[in-house]
Coordinates of C-alpha atoms in Angstrom, one line a residue:
M472 CA 58.6 -3.9 -72.9
P473 CA 60.3 -2.5 -69.8
E474 CA 57.9 -2.6 -66.5
D475 CA 58.3 -1.0 -63.2
Q476 CA 55.9 -2.0 -60.4
I477 CA 56.1 0.1 -57.0
L478 CA 53.9 -0.4 -53.8
L479 CA 53.5 2.0 -51.3
T480 CA 52.0 1.7 -47.9
F481 CA 50.4 5.0 -45.6
P482 CA 51.5 3.2 -42.1
D483 CA 48.1 3.8 -40.4
P484 CA 48.1 0.7 -37.4
Q485 CA 44.3 0.7 -37.6
K486 CA 43.6 0.4 -41.1
P487 CA 46.9 0.5 -43.6
R488 CA 46.2 2.4 -46.8
Y489 CA 47.8 1.3 -50.2
C490 CA 48.6 2.2 -53.6
R491 CA 50.4 0.1 -56.5
L492 CA 51.6 2.0 -59.8
R493 CA 52.6 0.1 -62.5
L494 CA 54.5 0.8 -65.2
V495 CA 54.2 -1.1 -68.6
G496 CA 56.0 0.4 -71.7
T497 CA 53.9 4.0 -72.3
R498 CA 51.0 2.7 -69.7
L499 CA 50.7 4.2 -66.3
T500 CA 48.0 2.3 -64.0
R501 CA 47.4 3.1 -60.6
A502 CA 45.8 0.8 -58.3
S503 CA 44.4 2.3 -55.1
W504 CA 42.7 0.5 -51.5
A505 CA 42.6 0.7 -47.9
G506 CA 42.9 -2.4 -45.5
S507 CA 41.8 -5.9 -47.4
G508 CA 39.5 -3.8 -49.3
K509 CA 39.2 -4.4 -53.2
P510 CA 41.5 -2.3 -55.4
R511 CA 39.9 0.8 -57.2
E512 CA 42.1 1.0 -60.6
S513 CA 42.6 3.6 -63.2
A514 CA 45.4 4.0 -66.5
V515 CA 46.9 6.8 -68.6
D516 CA 48.5 6.6 -71.7
F517 CA 51.4 8.5 -72.7
F518 CA 53.3 9.3 -76.0
T519 CA 56.7 8.4 -75.1
E520 CA 58.4 5.8 -72.3
D521 CA 60.2 8.7 -71.1
G522 CA 56.9 10.8 -70.7
A523 CA 55.4 7.7 -68.7
R524 CA 58.3 7.3 -66.1
D525 CA 58.6 11.2 -65.5
A526 CA 54.3 10.7 -64.3
L527 CA 56.0 7.6 -62.5
A528 CA 58.6 9.2 -60.9
D529 CA 56.1 12.4 -60.2
E530 CA 53.2 10.0 -58.7
V531 CA 55.8 8.4 -56.7
D532 CA 56.8 11.6 -55.2
K533 CA 53.2 13.4 -54.5
R534 CA 52.2 10.1 -52.2
L535 CA 55.8 9.9 -50.4
R536 CA 55.0 13.8 -49.8
R537 CA 51.5 12.7 -48.4
G538 CA 53.0 10.4 -45.9
F539 CA 53.1 7.3 -48.1
V540 CA 56.2 4.9 -47.8
I541 CA 57.7 2.4 -49.2
V542 CA 59.2 -0.6 -47.5
R543 CA 61.1 -3.8 -49.4
D544 CA 61.9 -6.9 -47.4
R545 CA 65.2 -7.2 -46.7
D546 CA 66.1 -10.7 -47.6
A547 CA 64.4 -10.1 -51.0
V548 CA 66.6 -7.1 -52.4
A549 CA 69.6 -7.0 -53.6
P550 CA 72.7 -5.0 -51.8
G551 CA 72.4 -1.5 -52.6
E552 CA 68.8 -1.5 -52.9
A553 CA 66.3 0.8 -50.8
V554 CA 64.4 -1.1 -48.0
L555 CA 62.6 2.2 -46.8
E556 CA 62.0 5.1 -48.3
C557 CA 60.0 8.0 -47.1
R558 CA 59.5 11.9 -47.3
V559 CA 58.8 14.2 -44.1
G560 CA 56.1 16.1 -45.5
P561 CA 54.9 19.6 -46.3
N562 CA 56.7 22.6 -44.6
R563 CA 59.2 20.2 -43.3
Y564 CA 62.8 19.5 -43.8
L565 CA 65.2 17.2 -42.5
R566 CA 68.2 18.1 -40.1
G567 CA 69.6 15.1 -40.0
V568 CA 69.1 11.2 -39.6
D569 CA 71.1 8.2 -37.8
L570 CA 70.4 4.3 -37.7
H571 CA 69.7 2.5 -34.2
P572 CA 72.8 0.4 -33.3
D573 CA 70.7 -2.3 -34.2
G574 CA 69.6 -0.8 -37.4
G575 CA 66.0 -1.6 -36.8
T576 CA 64.8 2.2 -36.4
L577 CA 65.8 5.2 -37.9
L578 CA 66.0 8.8 -36.1
A579 CA 65.0 11.5 -38.3
V580 CA 65.5 15.2 -36.6
I581 CA 62.6 16.9 -38.8
G582 CA 62.5 21.0 -38.4
L583 CA 59.7 23.2 -39.1
W584 CA 60.2 25.6 -42.1
D585 CA 59.0 28.5 -39.8
E586 CA 61.6 27.4 -37.2
S587 CA 58.9 27.3 -34.4
A588 CA 59.8 23.6 -33.6
T589 CA 62.4 20.5 -33.8
E590 CA 60.7 17.0 -33.7
I591 CA 62.3 14.1 -32.7
C592 CA 60.7 11.1 -34.9
L593 CA 61.7 7.5 -35.3
I594 CA 60.9 5.3 -38.1
D595 CA 60.1 1.6 -38.1
V596 CA 62.6 0.2 -41.0
V597 CA 60.5 -2.9 -41.4
T598 CA 56.9 -1.1 -41.7
G599 CA 57.9 2.7 -42.2
L600 CA 55.4 3.2 -39.1
R601 CA 56.7 7.1 -37.7
R602 CA 56.1 8.2 -34.3
L603 CA 57.1 11.5 -32.8
V604 CA 58.9 11.2 -29.3
H605 CA 60.1 14.6 -28.6
S606 CA 59.4 18.2 -29.8
I607 CA 61.7 21.0 -29.1
P608 CA 60.8 24.8 -29.1
G609 CA 62.9 26.3 -31.9
S610 CA 64.3 29.8 -32.6
G611 CA 61.0 31.4 -34.5
V612 CA 63.7 33.0 -37.1
Q613 CA 63.3 31.0 -40.0
H614 CA 66.1 29.2 -41.8
Y615 CA 68.1 29.3 -38.1
S616 CA 67.7 26.6 -35.7
N617 CA 69.3 26.4 -32.3
V618 CA 69.3 22.5 -32.9
R619 CA 72.7 21.5 -34.2
D620 CA 73.1 17.9 -33.8
M621 CA 71.1 14.6 -32.9
Y622 CA 72.2 11.0 -32.8
F623 CA 71.3 7.9 -30.8
D624 CA 73.4 6.8 -27.9
H625 CA 75.4 3.9 -27.7
D626 CA 72.4 1.5 -26.8
G627 CA 69.8 3.2 -28.6
T628 CA 67.8 4.0 -25.4
G629 CA 68.4 7.4 -25.6
V630 CA 69.3 10.4 -28.0
V631 CA 71.8 12.8 -27.3
Y632 CA 70.7 16.2 -29.0
L633 CA 73.1 19.6 -29.2
L634 CA 71.4 23.1 -28.7
E635 CA 73.3 26.6 -28.9
K636 CA 74.9 25.8 -25.6
E637 CA 73.6 22.9 -24.2
V638 CA 73.8 18.7 -24.7
R639 CA 71.1 16.8 -23.7
R640 CA 70.0 13.2 -23.7
L641 CA 66.4 12.3 -24.4
D642 CA 65.5 9.0 -22.7
L643 CA 63.2 7.5 -25.1
A644 CA 61.0 5.0 -22.5
T645 CA 60.4 7.9 -20.1
G646 CA 60.6 11.2 -22.7
G647 CA 62.6 13.1 -20.1
S648 CA 65.6 15.4 -21.1
R649 CA 68.4 16.1 -19.0
L650 CA 71.5 18.2 -19.2
L651 CA 74.9 16.5 -20.1
A652 CA 77.4 19.5 -20.5
S653 CA 77.1 23.3 -21.5
C654 CA 79.2 26.2 -22.2
Q655 CA 79.4 30.1 -23.0
G656 CA 79.5 29.7 -26.1
G657 CA 78.3 27.2 -28.4
Y658 CA 78.7 23.3 -28.9
A659 CA 79.4 21.4 -32.4
I660 CA 79.5 17.7 -32.5
G661 CA 82.8 17.1 -34.5
P662 CA 82.1 16.7 -38.4
A663 CA 83.5 13.2 -38.5
R664 CA 81.6 10.2 -37.1
H665 CA 79.0 12.5 -35.6
G666 CA 81.5 13.1 -33.2
W667 CA 81.4 9.7 -31.4
D668 CA 83.9 6.9 -31.0
G669 CA 83.5 3.3 -32.2
T670 CA 80.9 2.5 -29.2
R671 CA 79.3 5.8 -28.8
Q672 CA 80.6 6.0 -25.3
R673 CA 82.7 8.8 -25.6
L674 CA 81.8 12.5 -27.5
L675 CA 84.0 15.1 -29.1
L676 CA 82.2 18.8 -28.3
M677 CA 83.9 21.9 -30.1
E678 CA 83.0 25.3 -29.1
Y679 CA 82.7 27.7 -31.5
T680 CA 84.8 31.0 -31.3
G681 CA 84.5 32.0 -34.7
W682 CA 83.8 31.7 -38.4
L683 CA 85.7 32.3 -41.5
S684 CA 83.6 32.1 -45.1
N685 CA 86.3 29.9 -46.7
T686 CA 86.8 27.6 -44.2
G687 CA 83.7 27.2 -41.9
S688 CA 83.2 27.3 -38.0
L689 CA 86.3 27.8 -35.8
S690 CA 86.7 26.5 -32.1
G691 CA 88.9 27.5 -29.4
R692 CA 88.2 24.5 -27.0
A693 CA 87.8 20.7 -27.3
Q694 CA 86.3 18.5 -24.9
V695 CA 85.6 14.9 -24.9
V696 CA 82.7 13.7 -22.6
D697 CA 81.5 10.3 -21.5
A698 CA 78.1 8.7 -21.9
E699 CA 77.0 10.5 -18.6
G700 CA 78.4 14.1 -19.6
A701 CA 81.5 13.9 -17.7
T702 CA 84.7 15.3 -18.8
L703 CA 87.7 12.9 -19.5
F704 CA 89.7 15.6 -21.6
E705 CA 89.6 19.3 -22.6
V706 CA 92.2 21.6 -24.1
S707 CA 91.6 25.5 -25.3
T708 CA 93.7 27.0 -28.2
E709 CA 94.1 31.1 -27.7
S710 CA 93.6 33.5 -30.9
P711 CA 94.9 33.8 -33.5
T712 CA 95.1 30.0 -33.9
H713 CA 92.2 28.1 -33.7
Y714 CA 90.7 24.5 -34.3
Q715 CA 89.0 23.9 -37.5
A716 CA 87.8 20.5 -36.9
G717 CA 88.2 17.2 -34.9
A718 CA 87.7 13.7 -35.0
L719 CA 87.8 10.5 -31.9
S720 CA 89.8 7.5 -33.2
S721 CA 87.2 4.2 -33.0
S722 CA 88.8 3.3 -29.8
G723 CA 88.0 6.6 -28.3
R724 CA 91.6 7.0 -26.6
R725 CA 92.9 9.1 -29.5
L726 CA 91.7 12.7 -30.5
A727 CA 92.9 14.4 -33.7
L728 CA 92.4 18.2 -34.1
L729 CA 93.2 20.3 -37.0
R730 CA 94.8 23.7 -35.6
V731 CA 94.4 26.8 -38.4
D732 CA 96.0 30.3 -37.7
R733 CA 93.3 32.7 -38.5
G734 CA 95.7 35.4 -39.3
A735 CA 97.7 33.6 -41.7
L736 CA 95.5 31.5 -43.8
D737 CA 98.3 30.9 -46.4
K738 CA 100.4 29.0 -43.3
P739 CA 100.1 25.0 -43.2
S740 CA 97.7 24.0 -40.9
E741 CA 98.8 21.5 -38.2
I742 CA 97.5 17.9 -36.9
E743 CA 97.4 17.6 -33.1
I744 CA 97.0 13.8 -31.9
W745 CA 96.2 14.0 -28.2
D746 CA 96.1 10.7 -25.6
V747 CA 92.7 11.4 -24.4
D748 CA 93.2 8.9 -21.3
G749 CA 96.6 10.4 -20.5
R750 CA 95.5 14.1 -21.3
R751 CA 98.9 14.6 -23.8
L752 CA 99.9 15.9 -26.9
V753 CA 101.5 12.8 -28.2
K754 CA 102.5 14.1 -32.3
K755 CA 102.0 17.5 -33.9
I756 CA 102.0 16.9 -38.0
E757 CA 102.2 20.0 -40.2
N758 CA 99.8 19.7 -43.0
S759 CA 100.7 21.2 -46.2
D760 CA 97.4 20.0 -47.8
H761 CA 95.1 22.6 -46.2
F762 CA 92.4 20.0 -44.6
F763 CA 89.3 21.6 -43.8
D764 CA 87.9 18.2 -42.1
I765 CA 89.4 15.2 -40.8
D766 CA 89.0 12.2 -39.4
F767 CA 90.9 8.9 -38.8
D768 CA 90.4 5.9 -40.3
P769 CA 89.0 2.5 -38.8
S770 CA 92.5 1.2 -37.8
G771 CA 93.6 4.4 -35.8
T772 CA 97.0 4.6 -37.7
L773 CA 95.9 7.8 -40.2
V774 CA 94.4 10.9 -40.3
I775 CA 92.4 11.4 -43.3
G776 CA 91.4 14.9 -44.8
E777 CA 90.2 16.0 -48.4
V778 CA 91.8 18.7 -50.9
S779 CA 90.6 19.3 -54.2
G780 CA 88.4 16.1 -54.6
R781 CA 90.6 13.8 -53.7
L782 CA 91.2 12.0 -50.1
R783 CA 94.9 12.0 -48.5
A784 CA 95.8 9.9 -45.5
I785 CA 98.5 10.8 -43.2
S786 CA 100.5 7.8 -41.0
L787 CA 100.3 9.0 -37.6
E788 CA 103.5 7.1 -36.7
S789 CA 105.8 8.8 -40.0
G790 CA 103.8 11.9 -40.5
E791 CA 104.3 11.2 -44.1
L792 CA 101.4 10.7 -46.9
A793 CA 100.3 7.4 -46.8
W794 CA 97.8 7.3 -50.3
T795 CA 95.7 9.4 -51.9
F796 CA 92.3 8.6 -53.4
P797 CA 91.8 8.6 -56.2
D798 CA 95.2 8.2 -56.8
A799 CA 97.5 10.4 -58.6
G800 CA 96.8 8.4 -61.8
Q801 CA 92.9 8.8 -61.8
P802 CA 91.2 12.3 -62.5
E803 CA 89.9 13.8 -59.8
D804 CA 86.4 14.2 -58.4
S805 CA 85.3 17.5 -57.8
S806 CA 81.9 16.5 -56.6
L807 CA 83.4 14.8 -53.6
H808 CA 81.5 16.9 -50.4
R809 CA 82.4 14.4 -47.5
W810 CA 83.2 11.0 -46.8
R811 CA 82.3 8.3 -44.0
Y812 CA 83.6 5.1 -42.4
S813 CA 81.2 2.4 -41.3
V814 CA 80.7 2.0 -37.5
D815 CA 82.4 -1.5 -38.0
G816 CA 85.3 -0.4 -40.2
R817 CA 84.2 -2.6 -43.4
F818 CA 83.4 0.1 -45.6
L819 CA 84.4 3.9 -46.9
A820 CA 81.3 6.2 -48.4
I821 CA 82.2 8.8 -50.4
V822 CA 79.3 11.1 -50.6
G823 CA 79.0 13.4 -54.0
S824 CA 76.5 15.4 -55.9
G825 CA 73.2 13.7 -55.9
I826 CA 75.0 10.3 -55.5
V827 CA 76.9 8.2 -52.6
D828 CA 79.4 5.3 -53.8
L829 CA 80.4 2.7 -51.4
F830 CA 83.9 1.2 -51.5
T831 CA 86.0 -1.4 -48.9
A832 CA 87.7 0.6 -46.3
A833 CA 90.9 -1.4 -46.5
N834 CA 91.8 -1.2 -50.4
R835 CA 89.0 1.3 -51.4
E836 CA 88.1 -1.0 -54.0
P837 CA 84.2 0.0 -55.5
I838 CA 81.8 -2.6 -53.8
G839 CA 79.1 -2.0 -56.9
V840 CA 77.0 0.1 -54.8
R841 CA 75.8 3.6 -55.4
L842 CA 72.7 5.5 -53.9
R843 CA 70.7 7.9 -55.5
G844 CA 67.5 9.9 -54.8
N845 CA 64.7 7.7 -54.9
D846 CA 63.0 9.3 -58.2
G847 CA 66.5 8.6 -60.0
R848 CA 65.8 12.1 -61.8
R849 CA 67.0 15.0 -59.9
N850 CA 70.2 16.2 -58.6
H851 CA 69.9 15.4 -55.1
Y852 CA 72.9 16.6 -52.6
F853 CA 72.9 14.1 -49.8
Q854 CA 73.0 16.0 -46.6
G855 CA 73.4 13.3 -44.0
L856 CA 74.6 9.7 -44.2
A857 CA 74.7 6.8 -41.2
F858 CA 75.2 3.2 -41.0
S859 CA 73.8 0.4 -38.6
D860 CA 76.5 -0.9 -36.3
D861 CA 77.1 -4.3 -38.2
G862 CA 77.7 -2.3 -41.5
S863 CA 74.2 -4.2 -43.0
L864 CA 72.2 -1.2 -43.6
V865 CA 73.2 2.9 -44.5
A866 CA 70.6 5.7 -44.2
A867 CA 70.7 8.5 -46.9
D868 CA 69.1 12.0 -46.2
F869 CA 68.3 13.5 -49.7
D870 CA 68.1 17.4 -50.1
G871 CA 66.5 17.6 -46.6
R872 CA 63.3 16.2 -48.2
G873 CA 63.5 12.5 -47.4
V874 CA 65.7 9.4 -46.6
T875 CA 66.0 6.4 -47.8
V876 CA 67.7 3.1 -45.9
H877 CA 69.8 1.0 -48.2
K878 CA 71.0 -2.9 -47.5
L879 CA 74.7 -3.6 -47.8

């Protein structure tokens, strides 16, 4: 007879509360207690095992929305299993997640539905304890936020966040926020690797100049700044051409920019490879695949893009196609929405509709890890993904309602 048991904790430092849900066949048993108190139990029987499992999922979801968390010992779970599961609560939604470089703390960027504020919260991965560290006044216009992105800096002592026209750093020790960069338009971190290089010492900023419904945002200026906000590199383009996407290599010494012609979308786009330190154009690659997003592979020798559910890798040396994934002999995966390499360069994550599959970065072989939303029933759409620097943990934001942290 199948059995499931889930322990949920309300992480109150003074007096934690617990709820244990146990499903045996068609019977669901609930036990609740506070601190070291005696559990109070109740049980419900269902007609079918499917009905009982749906009830279990609803019970878990209800308690997670009330602030309970599920925490598991990292040493006791298999690769791919969650070590932390939590929700953001009512009238709130996740704007993004990131993992501290050491993997011990989760950064959750939480927006209020009325956009009156955006909250920066830190969540301890071991205990699930949540701490509000900063609140940014919002726009006050529902479904519109002036906060663009937010991520840990290189040593995890601060958080870099982007507003409409500013890039700021929040010092987590003092709570002070200082300006790193500003512009006349609006900044957006590059879509690949959060815009950071591999050590989070260099940051790619792209200034919005327009928008196309079928391609997304367009930029007229790309800028690379260091951890103190000093400009290391800057390049602009005149209309009708625009930069549609950009990415820094892991070393931070190379910058890839995808240039498109707004007046002739049927023309091939062009990939520019820049030497950041030398401030010079190294190579132009004509791209007939019409990429909408680009990234470097961990070695920095390939530029990756996605077309019709397949990744395409272009050699920087030859400008030729190096590989496709899935390859030409495999069916296309139309659910491929985005991809992400782990910071240590070992893993490639493919984000689809409700799932995240992990592969080896070197040869794109599956490692047998698939991530799903915590209840396993609903068709989650993963909005954010972040790795710890050593590649031992991955955090996934599903549906903007909650986040799970998984062991790798």
